[in-house]
C-alpha cells in the first residue's frame, strides 16, 4: 500500500506536523473556553446583548476559513503565523460555544430557578450549582463540535505559515501527490474522531447523575 | 404577623396595576388563602412578601419590620416557599433538595442528615428508600411532598404556597390537603396560600382573601365569606351552593344530640312504649355486643306501633345500618347521607360506639340561624 509506505517513509515529518496540529488545536480550544463560556453565561442576563453577540458569532462563522485567515494576516500585530491562526480559530469557536452555553443556561426550567431564588440562593450559587450543571449536556455538545471543527479548520492555517497536517494536503496538491493528500486528510479525520470519542467518555463522567436516571431504574 | 399596607404593583410596560392598593393583615399562626380568578394578582402579592417582586408603592411588614430593611436572600431563607411546579433540582437527590436551605445556613452535615430523615417521616415518605432518589424517580404527589418538606426544612415561621397542590390529581390533592391541615394544626405557622379553587380556600383557610382584578374584594373567615358575601362578584365566585359549602365548615359533633333511646332486639315489641317513655323520636338498635346496627323513628312504628311485627321493624332498622356518621364528618357529608337513606336522622358514632344523634332539623336550623347572624 502506497498510503502506508508514505507514512512509514515520513514518520519524523508527520510527527512534527501532528504535534504542531495538536498544539494549535489545544491552545485554540483552551482560549475559546476561557473566553466564550463566560460570554455565553453573561449574555443570559440581557436579551438585547444576547442577540447582538450571537449575531456577531453567526456572521463570523459564515466567513470562509481561508479568507478569515487571510484577513488576520493583514492585521499588524498578528501577521503571518500562529497568532493569526489562533485568533481565527478562536473566532470560529465563538458560534458553537457561546450559542450552546447561552442556550444550555437559558433552557434550564424556570420553575427550578424560581424555587431556588425563593429559598434564598443568590445569583452565583444558582449559576454554579444549578444552571451550569443542568446545562452541561448542551454545553458539552457545543464543546465537542468546537474541538472537531477546530481540528479540521486548523489544517487551513498551513496557508498562513503553520507547519501542521494541513501541509500534507497543500503540498500534496501542488505536487499532485495523491498519497500525501489522502494521508493528510485521514490523519486529520482520525485525530478529530479520537478527540471526539475521548470527550464523549469524559461527558459521561461530567453530566450529573440525576439527569441520566429515570423512573423505574 | 404579616401586614400589607396600600401595596400596589404595576409591571413595567403595563398601565393597569396587577395589584392595586392592597391592605391586609395576616395574624400569626393562621392560614390566609388568597383566592380569585386567574390573573387577579394572587401570585404577584405572594411574591412581593418574599421580595421576589418589589412593590411599586406601599409597605409590607413582617412582625412589624419593613421587609425592605432585610437583605432579600436572607429574608427568603427564613420564609418557606412552595410553588405549583415545585421546582425540585433534577440533578440533586431528594435529600440534597431538602438540604438546600439548611446548607445555606451552614448547618453541620449530621444535623442536616437527621433533619432530612425527620422531614421525610413527617410527610409520610420512607427515608430509607426515598432519600437517595432523584426527582425524576418520584410520582407527582411524592414530588409535591418533597417540595413542602424542602420549604419546611429550617422550620420557618412563615410559609408562602402558590397553588401547591394544583398540579396533582384530585385524589392526591385531597389527601395532601388533609395531611397539610394535620401538620398545620401542630405547627401553627403563618401561611399564605394561593389557590383559584374556592373549595380549597374554604377547606384550608382560617381566613380567605378574595381578589378580583388586583383588588381585595373581601377578607374574612370562611364562615363570614359564605354567610355575608360582600358583593355579587363574591357570591358568584362562591356559587349557588354556598349554604352547602358552609356545611363543609362544621362537623357532626357540633350539632349532635344525645341518643335518647337505645334498644336490643328483644325489646322491639315494646319499642313504642320505650320511645314514649324516653320522649325520643328515634330508637337505636344495638346488637349483642352493644354495637349500633340501625334505628327506628316514630314514623316507622306508626304512632302506636305495637301492631307492627318485630320482624318488619327489625328489617326497617337494619336497612339503616349505613345511616351513621362519625363525629368528625362534616355536615355536608352528613346531609348527603340523610338524603341517600331518605331519613331525617343519622346515628353519630365515636369510633365504633354510638355517641348520639343528628337530625335534619338541627342542620336546617343551624344553616338558617347562621344565615341570619
Ligand atoms: N412578570 C410579569 N410581567 C408583566 N406582567 C405580569 C408579570 N407577572 C404577572 N403579570 C400580570 O399581572 C397580573 C396578575 O398576575 P398574577 O399575580 O400572576 O395572577 P394570579 O396569580 O392571580 O393568576 C396578570 O394580568 C399578569 O398577566
Ligand atoms: Mg398565579
PDB file of N, CA, C and O in Angstrom, chain A residues 209-210 213-217, chain B residues 88-98 120 125-139 142-143 146:
ATOM      1  N   UNK A 209     -25.631  12.858  37.525  1.00  0.00           N
ATOM      2  CA  UNK A 209     -26.313  11.577  37.514  1.00  0.00           C
ATOM      3  C   UNK A 209     -27.832  11.723  37.429  1.00  0.00           C
ATOM      4  O   UNK A 209     -28.484  10.974  36.715  1.00  0.00           O
ATOM      5  N   UNK A 210     -28.343  12.725  38.162  1.00  0.00           N
ATOM      6  CA  UNK A 210     -29.794  12.893  38.206  1.00  0.00           C
ATOM      7  C   UNK A 210     -30.401  13.147  36.832  1.00  0.00           C
ATOM      8  O   UNK A 210     -31.580  12.919  36.612  1.00  0.00           O
ATOM      9  N   UNK A 213     -30.790   9.367  35.267  1.00  0.00           N
ATOM     10  CA  UNK A 213     -31.681   8.325  35.786  1.00  0.00           C
ATOM     11  C   UNK A 213     -33.120   8.661  35.452  1.00  0.00           C
ATOM     12  O   UNK A 213     -33.497   9.821  35.329  1.00  0.00           O
ATOM     13  N   UNK A 214     -33.906   7.635  35.292  1.00  0.00           N
ATOM     14  CA  UNK A 214     -35.319   7.874  35.043  1.00  0.00           C
ATOM     15  C   UNK A 214     -36.149   6.906  35.855  1.00  0.00           C
ATOM     16  O   UNK A 214     -35.649   5.934  36.394  1.00  0.00           O
ATOM     17  N   UNK A 215     -37.411   7.243  35.942  1.00  0.00           N
ATOM     18  CA  UNK A 215     -38.295   6.452  36.771  1.00  0.00           C
ATOM     19  C   UNK A 215     -38.167   4.966  36.410  1.00  0.00           C
ATOM     20  O   UNK A 215     -38.082   4.605  35.255  1.00  0.00           O
ATOM     21  N   UNK A 216     -38.173   4.152  37.416  1.00  0.00           N
ATOM     22  CA  UNK A 216     -38.129   2.717  37.168  1.00  0.00           C
ATOM     23  C   UNK A 216     -36.731   2.140  37.259  1.00  0.00           C
ATOM     24  O   UNK A 216     -36.555   0.960  37.461  1.00  0.00           O
ATOM     25  N   UNK A 217     -35.702   3.005  37.122  1.00  0.00           N
ATOM     26  CA  UNK A 217     -34.340   2.469  37.209  1.00  0.00           C
ATOM     27  C   UNK A 217     -33.924   2.315  38.657  1.00  0.00           C
ATOM     28  O   UNK A 217     -34.289   3.109  39.485  1.00  0.00           O
TER      29      UNK A 217
ATOM     30  N   UNK B  88     -38.100  21.161  41.947  1.00  0.00           N
ATOM     31  CA  UNK B  88     -37.015  20.382  42.558  1.00  0.00           C
ATOM     32  C   UNK B  88     -35.819  20.409  41.617  1.00  0.00           C
ATOM     33  O   UNK B  88     -35.982  20.400  40.405  1.00  0.00           O
ATOM     34  N   UNK B  89     -34.602  20.434  42.176  1.00  0.00           N
ATOM     35  CA  UNK B  89     -33.421  20.403  41.326  1.00  0.00           C
ATOM     36  C   UNK B  89     -33.275  18.988  40.771  1.00  0.00           C
ATOM     37  O   UNK B  89     -33.071  18.053  41.530  1.00  0.00           O
ATOM     38  N   UNK B  90     -33.374  18.832  39.432  1.00  0.00           N
ATOM     39  CA  UNK B  90     -33.404  17.477  38.870  1.00  0.00           C
ATOM     40  C   UNK B  90     -32.090  16.729  39.032  1.00  0.00           C
ATOM     41  O   UNK B  90     -32.073  15.508  38.979  1.00  0.00           O
ATOM     42  N   UNK B  91     -30.984  17.470  39.234  1.00  0.00           N
ATOM     43  CA  UNK B  91     -29.691  16.792  39.336  1.00  0.00           C
ATOM     44  C   UNK B  91     -29.302  16.526  40.779  1.00  0.00           C
ATOM     45  O   UNK B  91     -28.179  16.129  41.051  1.00  0.00           O
ATOM     46  N   UNK B  92     -30.216  16.786  41.697  1.00  0.00           N
ATOM     47  CA  UNK B  92     -29.930  16.545  43.113  1.00  0.00           C
ATOM     48  C   UNK B  92     -30.908  15.515  43.656  1.00  0.00           C
ATOM     49  O   UNK B  92     -32.062  15.483  43.241  1.00  0.00           O
ATOM     50  N   UNK B  93     -30.451  14.734  44.616  1.00  0.00           N
ATOM     51  CA  UNK B  93     -31.333  13.731  45.210  1.00  0.00           C
ATOM     52  C   UNK B  93     -32.368  14.417  46.087  1.00  0.00           C
ATOM     53  O   UNK B  93     -32.280  15.609  46.372  1.00  0.00           O
ATOM     54  N   UNK B  94     -33.346  13.621  46.518  1.00  0.00           N
ATOM     55  CA  UNK B  94     -34.375  14.129  47.417  1.00  0.00           C
ATOM     56  C   UNK B  94     -33.726  14.739  48.657  1.00  0.00           C
ATOM     57  O   UNK B  94     -34.051  15.864  49.052  1.00  0.00           O
ATOM     58  N   UNK B  95     -32.781  14.024  49.247  1.00  0.00           N
ATOM     59  CA  UNK B  95     -32.122  14.523  50.459  1.00  0.00           C
ATOM     60  C   UNK B  95     -31.405  15.840  50.178  1.00  0.00           C
ATOM     61  O   UNK B  95     -31.506  16.793  50.963  1.00  0.00           O
ATOM     62  N   UNK B  96     -30.697  15.911  49.060  1.00  0.00           N
ATOM     63  CA  UNK B  96     -29.968  17.141  48.724  1.00  0.00           C
ATOM     64  C   UNK B  96     -30.920  18.296  48.470  1.00  0.00           C
ATOM     65  O   UNK B  96     -30.630  19.444  48.804  1.00  0.00           O
ATOM     66  N   UNK B  97     -32.056  17.991  47.855  1.00  0.00           N
ATOM     67  CA  UNK B  97     -33.047  19.032  47.622  1.00  0.00           C
ATOM     68  C   UNK B  97     -33.567  19.603  48.935  1.00  0.00           C
ATOM     69  O   UNK B  97     -33.678  20.813  49.094  1.00  0.00           O
ATOM     70  N   UNK B  98     -33.880  18.702  49.868  1.00  0.00           N
ATOM     71  CA  UNK B  98     -34.408  19.174  51.145  1.00  0.00           C
ATOM     72  C   UNK B  98     -33.335  19.937  51.916  1.00  0.00           C
ATOM     73  O   UNK B  98     -33.641  20.841  52.688  1.00  0.00           O
ATOM     74  N   UNK B 120     -38.784  13.670  56.045  1.00  0.00           N
ATOM     75  CA  UNK B 120     -39.350  12.642  55.173  1.00  0.00           C
ATOM     76  C   UNK B 120     -40.394  11.832  55.932  1.00  0.00           C
ATOM     77  O   UNK B 120     -41.465  11.534  55.409  1.00  0.00           O
ATOM     78  N   UNK B 125     -43.034   9.836  53.813  1.00  0.00           N
ATOM     79  CA  UNK B 125     -42.215   9.093  52.857  1.00  0.00           C
ATOM     80  C   UNK B 125     -41.154   8.330  53.655  1.00  0.00           C
ATOM     81  O   UNK B 125     -40.650   8.822  54.664  1.00  0.00           O
ATOM     82  N   UNK B 126     -40.834   7.151  53.192  1.00  0.00           N
ATOM     83  CA  UNK B 126     -39.850   6.335  53.886  1.00  0.00           C
ATOM     84  C   UNK B 126     -38.432   6.850  53.602  1.00  0.00           C
ATOM     85  O   UNK B 126     -37.992   6.828  52.451  1.00  0.00           O
ATOM     86  N   UNK B 127     -37.732   7.348  54.630  1.00  0.00           N
ATOM     87  CA  UNK B 127     -36.407   7.921  54.388  1.00  0.00           C
ATOM     88  C   UNK B 127     -35.459   6.928  53.716  1.00  0.00           C
ATOM     89  O   UNK B 127     -34.747   7.275  52.774  1.00  0.00           O
ATOM     90  N   UNK B 128     -35.491   5.680  54.183  1.00  0.00           N
ATOM     91  CA  UNK B 128     -34.585   4.650  53.660  1.00  0.00           C
ATOM     92  C   UNK B 128     -34.648   4.576  52.142  1.00  0.00           C
ATOM     93  O   UNK B 128     -33.633   4.583  51.461  1.00  0.00           O
ATOM     94  N   UNK B 129     -35.867   4.510  51.599  1.00  0.00           N
ATOM     95  CA  UNK B 129     -35.999   4.274  50.164  1.00  0.00           C
ATOM     96  C   UNK B 129     -36.073   5.565  49.358  1.00  0.00           C
ATOM     97  O   UNK B 129     -35.857   5.557  48.157  1.00  0.00           O
ATOM     98  N   UNK B 130     -36.386   6.676  50.015  1.00  0.00           N
ATOM     99  CA  UNK B 130     -36.629   7.896  49.247  1.00  0.00           C
ATOM    100  C   UNK B 130     -35.423   8.812  49.175  1.00  0.00           C
ATOM    101  O   UNK B 130     -35.203   9.483  48.183  1.00  0.00           O
ATOM    102  N   UNK B 131     -34.631   8.832  50.242  1.00  0.00           N
ATOM    103  CA  UNK B 131     -33.666   9.921  50.364  1.00  0.00           C
ATOM    104  C   UNK B 131     -32.690  10.013  49.218  1.00  0.00           C
ATOM    105  O   UNK B 131     -32.327  11.092  48.794  1.00  0.00           O
ATOM    106  N   UNK B 132     -32.290   8.886  48.636  1.00  0.00           N
ATOM    107  CA  UNK B 132     -31.290   8.931  47.568  1.00  0.00           C
ATOM    108  C   UNK B 132     -31.882   8.871  46.168  1.00  0.00           C
ATOM    109  O   UNK B 132     -31.161   8.708  45.189  1.00  0.00           O
ATOM    110  N   UNK B 133     -33.200   9.006  46.084  1.00  0.00           N
ATOM    111  CA  UNK B 133     -33.816   9.009  44.756  1.00  0.00           C
ATOM    112  C   UNK B 133     -33.654  10.378  44.108  1.00  0.00           C
ATOM    113  O   UNK B 133     -33.497  11.385  44.793  1.00  0.00           O
ATOM    114  N   UNK B 134     -33.724  10.384  42.782  1.00  0.00           N
ATOM    115  CA  UNK B 134     -33.753  11.654  42.066  1.00  0.00           C
ATOM    116  C   UNK B 134     -35.214  12.026  41.783  1.00  0.00           C
ATOM    117  O   UNK B 134     -36.060  11.142  41.681  1.00  0.00           O
ATOM    118  N   UNK B 135     -35.482  13.324  41.640  1.00  0.00           N
ATOM    119  CA  UNK B 135     -36.870  13.748  41.426  1.00  0.00           C
ATOM    120  C   UNK B 135     -37.564  12.997  40.299  1.00  0.00           C
ATOM    121  O   UNK B 135     -38.740  12.672  40.402  1.00  0.00           O
ATOM    122  N   UNK B 136     -36.834  12.679  39.231  1.00  0.00           N
ATOM    123  CA  UNK B 136     -37.478  12.015  38.095  1.00  0.00           C
ATOM    124  C   UNK B 136     -37.978  10.620  38.470  1.00  0.00           C
ATOM    125  O   UNK B 136     -38.734  10.009  37.721  1.00  0.00           O
ATOM    126  N   UNK B 137     -37.556  10.118  39.621  1.00  0.00           N
ATOM    127  CA  UNK B 137     -37.991   8.776  40.030  1.00  0.00           C
ATOM    128  C   UNK B 137     -39.210   8.812  40.950  1.00  0.00           C
ATOM    129  O   UNK B 137     -39.637   7.778  41.435  1.00  0.00           O
ATOM    130  N   UNK B 138     -39.728  10.035  41.204  1.00  0.00           N
ATOM    131  CA  UNK B 138     -40.867  10.159  42.117  1.00  0.00           C
ATOM    132  C   UNK B 138     -42.162  10.378  41.341  1.00  0.00           C
ATOM    133  O   UNK B 138     -42.150  10.841  40.211  1.00  0.00           O
ATOM    134  N   UNK B 139     -43.291  10.071  42.000  1.00  0.00           N
ATOM    135  CA  UNK B 139     -44.585  10.397  41.408  1.00  0.00           C
ATOM    136  C   UNK B 139     -44.892  11.868  41.680  1.00  0.00           C
ATOM    137  O   UNK B 139     -44.234  12.502  42.501  1.00  0.00           O
ATOM    138  N   UNK B 142     -45.566  12.566  45.307  1.00  0.00           N
ATOM    139  CA  UNK B 142     -44.343  12.486  46.120  1.00  0.00           C
ATOM    140  C   UNK B 142     -43.483  13.718  45.930  1.00  0.00           C
ATOM    141  O   UNK B 142     -42.945  14.275  46.887  1.00  0.00           O
ATOM    142  N   UNK B 143     -43.364  14.172  44.668  1.00  0.00           N
ATOM    143  CA  UNK B 143     -42.575  15.381  44.406  1.00  0.00           C
ATOM    144  C   UNK B 143     -43.150  16.556  45.194  1.00  0.00           C
ATOM    145  O   UNK B 143     -42.417  17.337  45.778  1.00  0.00           O
ATOM    146  N   UNK B 146     -42.158  16.393  48.715  1.00  0.00           N
ATOM    147  CA  UNK B 146     -40.758  16.765  48.898  1.00  0.00           C
ATOM    148  C   UNK B 146     -40.626  18.286  48.807  1.00  0.00           C
ATOM    149  O   UNK B 146     -39.875  18.898  49.575  1.00  0.00           O
TER     150      UNK B 146
END
